PDB file of C-alpha atoms and ligand atoms in Angstrom:
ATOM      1  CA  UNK A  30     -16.018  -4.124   3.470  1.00  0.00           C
ATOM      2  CA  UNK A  31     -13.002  -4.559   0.882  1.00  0.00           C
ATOM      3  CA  UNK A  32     -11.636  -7.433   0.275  1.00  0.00           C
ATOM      4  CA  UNK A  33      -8.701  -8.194   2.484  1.00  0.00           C
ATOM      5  CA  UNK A  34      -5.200  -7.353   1.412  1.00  0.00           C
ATOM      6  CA  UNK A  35      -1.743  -7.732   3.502  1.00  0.00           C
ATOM      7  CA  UNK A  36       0.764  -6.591   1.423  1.00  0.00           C
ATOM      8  CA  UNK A  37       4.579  -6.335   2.284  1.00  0.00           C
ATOM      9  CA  UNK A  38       6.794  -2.874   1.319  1.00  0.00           C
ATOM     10  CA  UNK A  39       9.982  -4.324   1.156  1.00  0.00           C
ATOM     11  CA  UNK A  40      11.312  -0.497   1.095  1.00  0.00           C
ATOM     12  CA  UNK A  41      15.221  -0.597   0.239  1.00  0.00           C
ATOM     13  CA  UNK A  42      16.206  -4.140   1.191  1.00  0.00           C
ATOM     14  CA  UNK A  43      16.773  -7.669  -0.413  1.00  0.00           C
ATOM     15  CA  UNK A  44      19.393  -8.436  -3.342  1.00  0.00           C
ATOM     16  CA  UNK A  45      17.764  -9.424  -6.720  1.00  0.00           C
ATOM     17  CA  UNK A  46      19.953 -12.640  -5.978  1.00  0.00           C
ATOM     18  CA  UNK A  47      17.599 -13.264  -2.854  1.00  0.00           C
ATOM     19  CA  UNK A  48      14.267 -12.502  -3.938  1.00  0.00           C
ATOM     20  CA  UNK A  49      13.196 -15.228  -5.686  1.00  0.00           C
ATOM     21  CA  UNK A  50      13.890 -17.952  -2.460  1.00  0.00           C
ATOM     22  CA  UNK A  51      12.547 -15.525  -0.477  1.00  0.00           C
ATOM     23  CA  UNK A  52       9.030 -14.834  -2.423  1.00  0.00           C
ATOM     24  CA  UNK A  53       8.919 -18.854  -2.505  1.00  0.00           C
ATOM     25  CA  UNK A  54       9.362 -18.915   1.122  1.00  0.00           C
ATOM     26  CA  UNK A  55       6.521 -16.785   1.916  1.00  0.00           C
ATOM     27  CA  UNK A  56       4.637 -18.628  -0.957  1.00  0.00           C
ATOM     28  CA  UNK A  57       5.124 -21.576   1.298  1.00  0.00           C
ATOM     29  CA  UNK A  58       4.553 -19.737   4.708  1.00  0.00           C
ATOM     30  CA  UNK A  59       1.225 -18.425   3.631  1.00  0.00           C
ATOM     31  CA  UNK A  60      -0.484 -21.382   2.081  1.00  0.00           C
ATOM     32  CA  UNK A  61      -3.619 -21.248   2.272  1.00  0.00           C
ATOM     33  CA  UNK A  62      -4.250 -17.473   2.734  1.00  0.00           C
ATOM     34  CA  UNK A  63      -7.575 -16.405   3.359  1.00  0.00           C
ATOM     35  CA  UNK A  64      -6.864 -13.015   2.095  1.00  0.00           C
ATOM     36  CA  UNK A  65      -4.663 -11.714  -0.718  1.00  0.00           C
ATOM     37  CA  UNK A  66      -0.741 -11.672  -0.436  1.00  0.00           C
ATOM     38  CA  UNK A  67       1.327  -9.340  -2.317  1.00  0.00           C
ATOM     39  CA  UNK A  68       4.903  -8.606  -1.480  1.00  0.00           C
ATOM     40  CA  UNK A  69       5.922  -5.215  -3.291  1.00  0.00           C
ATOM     41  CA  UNK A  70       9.498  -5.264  -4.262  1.00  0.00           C
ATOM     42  CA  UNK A  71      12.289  -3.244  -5.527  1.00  0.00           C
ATOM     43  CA  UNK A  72      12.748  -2.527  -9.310  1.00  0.00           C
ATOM     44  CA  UNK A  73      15.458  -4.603  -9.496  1.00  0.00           C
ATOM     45  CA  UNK A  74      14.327  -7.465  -8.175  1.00  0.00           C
ATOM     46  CA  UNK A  75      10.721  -7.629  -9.680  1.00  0.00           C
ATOM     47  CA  UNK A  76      11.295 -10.051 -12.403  1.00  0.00           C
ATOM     48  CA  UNK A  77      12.708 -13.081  -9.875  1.00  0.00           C
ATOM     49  CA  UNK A  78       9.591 -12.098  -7.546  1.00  0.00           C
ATOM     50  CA  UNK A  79       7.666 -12.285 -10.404  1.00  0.00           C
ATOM     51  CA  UNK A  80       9.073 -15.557 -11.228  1.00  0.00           C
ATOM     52  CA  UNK A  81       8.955 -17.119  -7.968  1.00  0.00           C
ATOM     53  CA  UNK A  82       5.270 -16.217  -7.581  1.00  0.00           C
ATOM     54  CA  UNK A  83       4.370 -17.936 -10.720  1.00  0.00           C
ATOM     55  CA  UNK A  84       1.673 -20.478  -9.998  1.00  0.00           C
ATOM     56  CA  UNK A  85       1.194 -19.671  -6.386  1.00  0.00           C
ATOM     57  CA  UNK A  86      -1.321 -17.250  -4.959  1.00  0.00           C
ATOM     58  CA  UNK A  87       1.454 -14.478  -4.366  1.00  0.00           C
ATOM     59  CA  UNK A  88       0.824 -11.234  -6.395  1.00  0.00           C
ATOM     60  CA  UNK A  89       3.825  -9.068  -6.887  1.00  0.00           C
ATOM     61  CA  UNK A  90       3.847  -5.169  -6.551  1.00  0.00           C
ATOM     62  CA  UNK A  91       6.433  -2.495  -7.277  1.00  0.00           C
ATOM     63  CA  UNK A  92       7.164   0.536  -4.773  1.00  0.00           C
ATOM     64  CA  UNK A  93       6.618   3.330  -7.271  1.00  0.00           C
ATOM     65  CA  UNK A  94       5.826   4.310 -11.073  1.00  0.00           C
ATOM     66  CA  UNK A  95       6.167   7.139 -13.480  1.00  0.00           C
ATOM     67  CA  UNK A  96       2.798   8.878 -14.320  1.00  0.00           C
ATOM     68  CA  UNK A  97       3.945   9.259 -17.951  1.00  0.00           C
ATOM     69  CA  UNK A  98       3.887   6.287 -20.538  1.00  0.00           C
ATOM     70  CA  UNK A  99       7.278   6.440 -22.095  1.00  0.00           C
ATOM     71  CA  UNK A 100      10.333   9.497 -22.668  1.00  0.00           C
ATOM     72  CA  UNK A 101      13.015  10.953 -21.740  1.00  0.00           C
ATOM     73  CA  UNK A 102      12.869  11.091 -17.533  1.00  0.00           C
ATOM     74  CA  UNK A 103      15.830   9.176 -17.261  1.00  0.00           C
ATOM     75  CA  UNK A 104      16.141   6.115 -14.082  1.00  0.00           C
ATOM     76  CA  UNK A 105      11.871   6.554 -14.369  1.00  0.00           C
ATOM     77  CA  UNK A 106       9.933   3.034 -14.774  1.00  0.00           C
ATOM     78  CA  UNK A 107       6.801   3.042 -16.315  1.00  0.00           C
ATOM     79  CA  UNK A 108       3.305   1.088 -15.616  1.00  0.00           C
ATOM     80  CA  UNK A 109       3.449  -0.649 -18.968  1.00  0.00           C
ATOM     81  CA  UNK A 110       7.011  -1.928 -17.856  1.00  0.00           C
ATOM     82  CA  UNK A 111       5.682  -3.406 -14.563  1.00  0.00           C
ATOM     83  CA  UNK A 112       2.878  -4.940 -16.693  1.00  0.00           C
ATOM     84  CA  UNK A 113       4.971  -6.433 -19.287  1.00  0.00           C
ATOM     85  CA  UNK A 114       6.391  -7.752 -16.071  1.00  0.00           C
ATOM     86  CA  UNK A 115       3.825  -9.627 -14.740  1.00  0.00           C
ATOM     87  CA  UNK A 116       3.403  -7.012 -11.399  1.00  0.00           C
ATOM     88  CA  UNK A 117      -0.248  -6.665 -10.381  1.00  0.00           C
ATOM     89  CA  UNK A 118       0.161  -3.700  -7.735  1.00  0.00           C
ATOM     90  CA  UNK A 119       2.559  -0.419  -7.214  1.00  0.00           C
ATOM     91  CA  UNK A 120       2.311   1.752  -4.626  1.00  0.00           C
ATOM     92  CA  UNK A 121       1.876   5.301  -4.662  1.00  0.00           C
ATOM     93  CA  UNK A 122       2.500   8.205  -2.742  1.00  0.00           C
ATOM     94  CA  UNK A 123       4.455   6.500   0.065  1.00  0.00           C
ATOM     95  CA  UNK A 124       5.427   8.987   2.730  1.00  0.00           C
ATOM     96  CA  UNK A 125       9.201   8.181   1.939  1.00  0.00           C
ATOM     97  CA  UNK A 126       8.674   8.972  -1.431  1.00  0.00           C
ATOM     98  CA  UNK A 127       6.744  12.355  -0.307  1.00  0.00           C
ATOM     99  CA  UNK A 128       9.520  13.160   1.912  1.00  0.00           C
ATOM    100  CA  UNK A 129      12.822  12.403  -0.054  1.00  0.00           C
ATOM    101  CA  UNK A 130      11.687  12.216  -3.368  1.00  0.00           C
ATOM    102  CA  UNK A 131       9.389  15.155  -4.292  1.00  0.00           C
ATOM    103  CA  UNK A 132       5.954  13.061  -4.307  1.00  0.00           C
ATOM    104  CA  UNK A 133       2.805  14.981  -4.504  1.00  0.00           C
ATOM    105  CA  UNK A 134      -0.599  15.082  -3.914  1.00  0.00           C
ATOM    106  CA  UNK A 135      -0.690  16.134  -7.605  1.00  0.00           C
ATOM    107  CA  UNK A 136       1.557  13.441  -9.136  1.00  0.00           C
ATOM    108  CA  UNK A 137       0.289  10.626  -6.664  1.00  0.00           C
ATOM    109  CA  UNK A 138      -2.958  11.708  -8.517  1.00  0.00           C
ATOM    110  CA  UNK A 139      -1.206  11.057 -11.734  1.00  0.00           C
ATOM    111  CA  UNK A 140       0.314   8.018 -10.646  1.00  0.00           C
ATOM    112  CA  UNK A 141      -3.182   6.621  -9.670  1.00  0.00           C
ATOM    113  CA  UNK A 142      -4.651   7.760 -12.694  1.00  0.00           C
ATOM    114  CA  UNK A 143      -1.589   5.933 -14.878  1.00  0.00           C
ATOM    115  CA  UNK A 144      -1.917   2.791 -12.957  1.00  0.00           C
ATOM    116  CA  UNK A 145      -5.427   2.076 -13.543  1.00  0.00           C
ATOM    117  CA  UNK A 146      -5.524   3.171 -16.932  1.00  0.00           C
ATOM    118  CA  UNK A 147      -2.657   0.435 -17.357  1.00  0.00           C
ATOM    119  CA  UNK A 148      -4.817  -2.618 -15.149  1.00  0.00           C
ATOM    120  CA  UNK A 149      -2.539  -2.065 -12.620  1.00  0.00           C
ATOM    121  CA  UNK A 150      -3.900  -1.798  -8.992  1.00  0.00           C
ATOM    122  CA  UNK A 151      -2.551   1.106  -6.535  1.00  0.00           C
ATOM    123  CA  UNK A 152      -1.667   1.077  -3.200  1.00  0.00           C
ATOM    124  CA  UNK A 153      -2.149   4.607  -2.298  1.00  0.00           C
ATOM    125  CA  UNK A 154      -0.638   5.831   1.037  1.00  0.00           C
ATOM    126  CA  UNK A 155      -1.898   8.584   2.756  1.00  0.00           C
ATOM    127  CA  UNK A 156      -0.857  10.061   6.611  1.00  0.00           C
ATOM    128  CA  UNK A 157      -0.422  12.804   9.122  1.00  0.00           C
ATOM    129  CA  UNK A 158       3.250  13.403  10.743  1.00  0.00           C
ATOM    130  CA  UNK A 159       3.352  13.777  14.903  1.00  0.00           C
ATOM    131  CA  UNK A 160       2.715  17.536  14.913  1.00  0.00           C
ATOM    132  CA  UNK A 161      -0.306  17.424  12.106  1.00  0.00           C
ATOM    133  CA  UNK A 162      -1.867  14.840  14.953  1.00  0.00           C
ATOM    134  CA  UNK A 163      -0.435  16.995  17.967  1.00  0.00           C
ATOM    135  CA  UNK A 164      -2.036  20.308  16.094  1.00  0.00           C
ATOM    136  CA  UNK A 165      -5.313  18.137  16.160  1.00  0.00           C
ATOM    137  CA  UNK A 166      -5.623  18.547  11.991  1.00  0.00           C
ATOM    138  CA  UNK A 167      -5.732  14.745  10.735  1.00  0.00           C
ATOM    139  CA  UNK A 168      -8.580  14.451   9.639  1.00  0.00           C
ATOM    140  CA  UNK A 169      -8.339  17.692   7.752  1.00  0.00           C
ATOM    141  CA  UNK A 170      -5.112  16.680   6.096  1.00  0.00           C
ATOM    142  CA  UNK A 171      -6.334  12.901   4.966  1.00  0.00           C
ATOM    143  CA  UNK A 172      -9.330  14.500   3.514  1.00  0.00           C
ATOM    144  CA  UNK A 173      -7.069  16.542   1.216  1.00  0.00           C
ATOM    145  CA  UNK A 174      -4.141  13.785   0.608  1.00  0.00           C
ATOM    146  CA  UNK A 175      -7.684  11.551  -0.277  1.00  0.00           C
ATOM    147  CA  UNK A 176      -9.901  14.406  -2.107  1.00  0.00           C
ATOM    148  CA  UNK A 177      -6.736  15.164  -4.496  1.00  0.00           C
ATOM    149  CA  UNK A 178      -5.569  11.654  -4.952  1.00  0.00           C
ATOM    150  CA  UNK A 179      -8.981  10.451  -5.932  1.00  0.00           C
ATOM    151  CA  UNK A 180      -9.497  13.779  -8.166  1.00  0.00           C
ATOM    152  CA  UNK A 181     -11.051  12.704 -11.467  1.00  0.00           C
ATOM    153  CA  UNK A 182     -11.284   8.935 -10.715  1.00  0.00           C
ATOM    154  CA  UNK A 183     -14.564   7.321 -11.542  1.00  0.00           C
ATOM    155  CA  UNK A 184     -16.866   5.632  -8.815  1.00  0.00           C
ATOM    156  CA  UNK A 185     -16.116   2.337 -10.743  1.00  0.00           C
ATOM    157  CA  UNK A 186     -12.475   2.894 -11.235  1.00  0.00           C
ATOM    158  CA  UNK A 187     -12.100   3.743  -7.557  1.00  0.00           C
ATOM    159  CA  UNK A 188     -13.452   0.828  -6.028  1.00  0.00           C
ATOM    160  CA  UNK A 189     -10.469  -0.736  -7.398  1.00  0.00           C
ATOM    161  CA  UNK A 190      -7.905   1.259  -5.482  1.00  0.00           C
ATOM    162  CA  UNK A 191      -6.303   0.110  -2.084  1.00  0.00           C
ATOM    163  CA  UNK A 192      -5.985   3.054   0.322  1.00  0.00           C
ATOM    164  CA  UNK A 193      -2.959   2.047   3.068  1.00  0.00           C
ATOM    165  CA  UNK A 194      -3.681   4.727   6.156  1.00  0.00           C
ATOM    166  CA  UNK A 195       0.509   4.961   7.777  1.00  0.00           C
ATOM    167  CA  UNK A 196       0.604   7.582  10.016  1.00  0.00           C
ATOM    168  CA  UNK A 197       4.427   8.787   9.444  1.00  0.00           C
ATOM    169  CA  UNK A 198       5.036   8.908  13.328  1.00  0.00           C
ATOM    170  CA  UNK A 199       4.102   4.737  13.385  1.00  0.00           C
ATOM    171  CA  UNK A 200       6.623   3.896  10.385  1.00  0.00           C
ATOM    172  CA  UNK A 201       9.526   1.921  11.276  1.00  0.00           C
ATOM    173  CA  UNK A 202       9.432   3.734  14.816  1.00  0.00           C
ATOM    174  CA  UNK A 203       8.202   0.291  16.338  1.00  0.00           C
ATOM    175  CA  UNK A 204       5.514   3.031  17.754  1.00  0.00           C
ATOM    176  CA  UNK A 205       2.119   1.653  16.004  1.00  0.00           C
ATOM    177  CA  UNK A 206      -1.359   3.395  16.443  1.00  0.00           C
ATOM    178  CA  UNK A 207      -3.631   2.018  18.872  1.00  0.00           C
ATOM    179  CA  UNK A 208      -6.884   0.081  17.286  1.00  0.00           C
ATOM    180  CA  UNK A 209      -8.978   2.885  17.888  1.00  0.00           C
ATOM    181  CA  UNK A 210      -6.599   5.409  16.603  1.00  0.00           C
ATOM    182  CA  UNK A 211      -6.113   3.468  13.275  1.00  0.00           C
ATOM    183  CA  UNK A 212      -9.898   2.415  12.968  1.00  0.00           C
ATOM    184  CA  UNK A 213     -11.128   6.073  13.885  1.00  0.00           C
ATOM    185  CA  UNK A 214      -8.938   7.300  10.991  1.00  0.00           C
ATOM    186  CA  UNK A 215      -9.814   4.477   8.774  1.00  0.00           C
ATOM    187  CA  UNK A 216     -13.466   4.585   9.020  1.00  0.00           C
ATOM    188  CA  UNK A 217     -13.038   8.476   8.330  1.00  0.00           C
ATOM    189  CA  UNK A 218     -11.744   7.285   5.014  1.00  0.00           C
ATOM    190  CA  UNK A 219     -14.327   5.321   4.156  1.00  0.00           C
ATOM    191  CA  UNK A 220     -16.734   8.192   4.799  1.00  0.00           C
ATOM    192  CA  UNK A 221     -14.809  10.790   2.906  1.00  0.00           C
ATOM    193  CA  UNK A 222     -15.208   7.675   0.040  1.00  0.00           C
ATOM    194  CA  UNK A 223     -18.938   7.421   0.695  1.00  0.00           C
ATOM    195  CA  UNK A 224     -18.776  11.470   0.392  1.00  0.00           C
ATOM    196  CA  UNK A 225     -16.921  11.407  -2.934  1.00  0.00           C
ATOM    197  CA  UNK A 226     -19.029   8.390  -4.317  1.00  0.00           C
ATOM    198  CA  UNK A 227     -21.431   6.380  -2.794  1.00  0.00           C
ATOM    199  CA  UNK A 228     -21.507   3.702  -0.077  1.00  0.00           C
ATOM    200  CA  UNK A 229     -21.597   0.994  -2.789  1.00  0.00           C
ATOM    201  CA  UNK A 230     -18.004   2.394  -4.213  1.00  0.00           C
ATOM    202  CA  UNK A 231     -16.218   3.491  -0.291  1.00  0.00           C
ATOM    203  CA  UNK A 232     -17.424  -0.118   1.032  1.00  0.00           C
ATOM    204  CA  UNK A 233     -15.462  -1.728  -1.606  1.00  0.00           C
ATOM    205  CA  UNK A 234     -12.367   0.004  -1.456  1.00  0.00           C
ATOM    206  CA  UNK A 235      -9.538  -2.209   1.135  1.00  0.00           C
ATOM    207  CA  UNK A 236      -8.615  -0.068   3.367  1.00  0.00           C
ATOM    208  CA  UNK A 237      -5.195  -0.973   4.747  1.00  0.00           C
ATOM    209  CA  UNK A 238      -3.778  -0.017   8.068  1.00  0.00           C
ATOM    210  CA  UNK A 239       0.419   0.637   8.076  1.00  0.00           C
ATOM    211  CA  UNK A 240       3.333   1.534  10.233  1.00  0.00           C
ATOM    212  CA  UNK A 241       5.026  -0.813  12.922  1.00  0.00           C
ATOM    213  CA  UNK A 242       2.501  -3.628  11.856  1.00  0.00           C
ATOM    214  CA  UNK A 243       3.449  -7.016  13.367  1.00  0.00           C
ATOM    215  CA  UNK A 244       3.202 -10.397  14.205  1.00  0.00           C
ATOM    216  CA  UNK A 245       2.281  -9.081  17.797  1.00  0.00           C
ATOM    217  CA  UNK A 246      -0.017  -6.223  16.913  1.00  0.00           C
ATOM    218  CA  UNK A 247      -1.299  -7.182  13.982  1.00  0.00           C
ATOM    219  CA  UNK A 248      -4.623  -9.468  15.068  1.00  0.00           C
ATOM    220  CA  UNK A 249      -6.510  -6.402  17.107  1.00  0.00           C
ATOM    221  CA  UNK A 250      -5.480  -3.923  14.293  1.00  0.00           C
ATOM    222  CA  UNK A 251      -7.315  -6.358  12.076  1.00  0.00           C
ATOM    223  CA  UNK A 252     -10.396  -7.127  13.461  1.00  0.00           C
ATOM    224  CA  UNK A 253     -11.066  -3.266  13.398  1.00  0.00           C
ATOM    225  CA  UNK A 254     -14.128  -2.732  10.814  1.00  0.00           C
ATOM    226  CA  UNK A 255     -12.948  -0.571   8.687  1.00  0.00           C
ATOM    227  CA  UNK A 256      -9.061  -2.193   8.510  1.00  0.00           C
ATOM    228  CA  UNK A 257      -9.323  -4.187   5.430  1.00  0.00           C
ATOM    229  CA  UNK A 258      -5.737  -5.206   5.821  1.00  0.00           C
ATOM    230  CA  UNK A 259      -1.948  -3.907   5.974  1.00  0.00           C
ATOM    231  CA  UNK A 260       0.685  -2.571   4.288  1.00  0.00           C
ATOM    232  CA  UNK A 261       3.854  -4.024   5.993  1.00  0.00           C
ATOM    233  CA  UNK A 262       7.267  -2.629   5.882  1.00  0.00           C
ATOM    234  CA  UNK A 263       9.890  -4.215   8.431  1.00  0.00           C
ATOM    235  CA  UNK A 264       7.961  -7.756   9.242  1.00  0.00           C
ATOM    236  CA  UNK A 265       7.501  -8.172   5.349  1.00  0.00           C
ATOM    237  CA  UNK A 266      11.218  -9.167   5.525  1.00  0.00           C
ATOM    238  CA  UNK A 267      11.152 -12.400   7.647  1.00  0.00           C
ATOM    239  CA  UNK A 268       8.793 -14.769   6.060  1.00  0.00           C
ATOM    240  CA  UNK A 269       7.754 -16.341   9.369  1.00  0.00           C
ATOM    241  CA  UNK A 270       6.361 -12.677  10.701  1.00  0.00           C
ATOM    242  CA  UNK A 271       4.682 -11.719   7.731  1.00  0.00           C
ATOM    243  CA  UNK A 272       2.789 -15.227   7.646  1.00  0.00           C
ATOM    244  CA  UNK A 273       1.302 -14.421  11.046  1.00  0.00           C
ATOM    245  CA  UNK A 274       0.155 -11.406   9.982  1.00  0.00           C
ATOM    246  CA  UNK A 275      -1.894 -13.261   6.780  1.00  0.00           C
ATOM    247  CA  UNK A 276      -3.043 -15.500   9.108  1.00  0.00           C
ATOM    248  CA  UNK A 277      -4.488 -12.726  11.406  1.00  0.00           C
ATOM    249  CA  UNK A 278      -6.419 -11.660   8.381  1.00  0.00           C
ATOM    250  CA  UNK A 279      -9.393 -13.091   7.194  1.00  0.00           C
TER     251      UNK A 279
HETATM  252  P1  13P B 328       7.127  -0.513   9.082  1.00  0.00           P
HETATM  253  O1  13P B 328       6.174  -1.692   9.115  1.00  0.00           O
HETATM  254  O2  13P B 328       8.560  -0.917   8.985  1.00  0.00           O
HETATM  255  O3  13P B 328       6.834   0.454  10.174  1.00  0.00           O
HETATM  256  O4  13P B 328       6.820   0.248   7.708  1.00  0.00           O
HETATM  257  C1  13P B 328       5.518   0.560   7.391  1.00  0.00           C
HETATM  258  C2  13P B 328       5.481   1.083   6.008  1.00  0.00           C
HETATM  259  O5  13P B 328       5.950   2.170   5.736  1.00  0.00           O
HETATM  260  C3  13P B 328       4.890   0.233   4.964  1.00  0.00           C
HETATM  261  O6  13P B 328       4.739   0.925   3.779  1.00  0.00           O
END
């Protein structure tokens, strides 16, 4: 399956003045990774992560981009200004940003599109709220949030992408999915993949599981089959939590 991936969403927290102790403390912490470590950061303080990671095995990702290249959308950042960075990975289409900031299945499409042209690996989030799972219609909405985000994407290209699965309900509500619930929804990715593409192309995709993930939790969430990792949110904040979880994944 995809190669694994536990990434951090620091969301809205950390000073630019912190970031760069704190992405060399988790550089530390996770010596020795057996899977890939990125810790995705605010705008702001992208340059001293990307600085602190420097010759360590810590990529640095952003939480968003703009799907066009350059303009007038004013307070917009661009994927050729997180490459002239140094950043490796942006997400896209976090529920946050689908909520409170207009986000799209059609612009997270755009987004995805943008990032790859650019080198630039996505993180693309896709989930169901409490009442889509109550109403018994999540596999029906993934299908769509993945059909439209993956719209126009070659079989080659999309191999590259990293799908994070965060059921809205399980994010920051300290309420995480069970195993099965996150690996039934998880393998159904994967098969809408192998439906869009081939087995070749959904087998390489990482398939990450988020929402409440945790030093605790995070070991039988991982050895699922189809959870090729996890997108992290509060525990990406304490260095110590966020190690366990590497450590869980390999
Ligand atoms: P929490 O781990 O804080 O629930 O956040 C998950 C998340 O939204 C990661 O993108």
């Amino acid at each position: 399956m995809g190669k694994y991936i536990i990434a951090g969403n620091w969301k809205m927290n950390k000073l630019p003045s912190e970031t760069y102790d704190f992405v060399k403390e988790v550089a530390e912490a996770t010596k020795g990774a057996e899977c890939e470590v990125v810790c995705c950061t605010p705008y702001v303080c992208l340059a001293p992560a990307v600085e602190a990671a420097k010759g360590t095995h810590v990529k640095i990702g952003a939480e968003n981009l703009h799907f066009e290249d350059s303009g007038a959308f004013t307070g917009e950042v661009s994927a050729d200004m997180l490459v002239d960075l140094g950043v490796d990975y942006v997400i896209i289409g976090h529920s946050e940003r689908r909520a409170y900031n207009n986000e799209t299945d059609e612009t997270v499409n755009k987004k995805i599109v943008k990032a790859l042209a650019k080198g630039l690996i996505p993180i693309v989030c896709v989930g169901e709220s409490l009442e889509e799972r109550e109403a018994g219609i999540t596999m029906d909405l993934i299908s769509i949030q993945i059909k439209k985000a993956f719209a126009g994407i070659s079989a080659e290209d999309a191999a590259k992408v990293v799908v994070a699965y965060e059921p809205i309900w399980a994010i920051g509500t300290g309420k995480t999915a069970t195993d099965d619930q996150a690996e039934e929804v998880c393998g159904g990715i994967r098969q809408i993949l192998a439906d869009l593409y081939d087995d070749a192309a959904a087998k390489a995709v990482t398939i990450q599981y988020g929402g409440s993930m945790n030093a605790k939790n995070c070991a039988g969430l991982l050895a699922k089959e189809n959870i090729d990792g996890g997108l992290i949110g509060g525990a990406s904040l304490k260095a110590p939590d966020f190690a366990t979880i590497v450590a869980a994944a390999k």
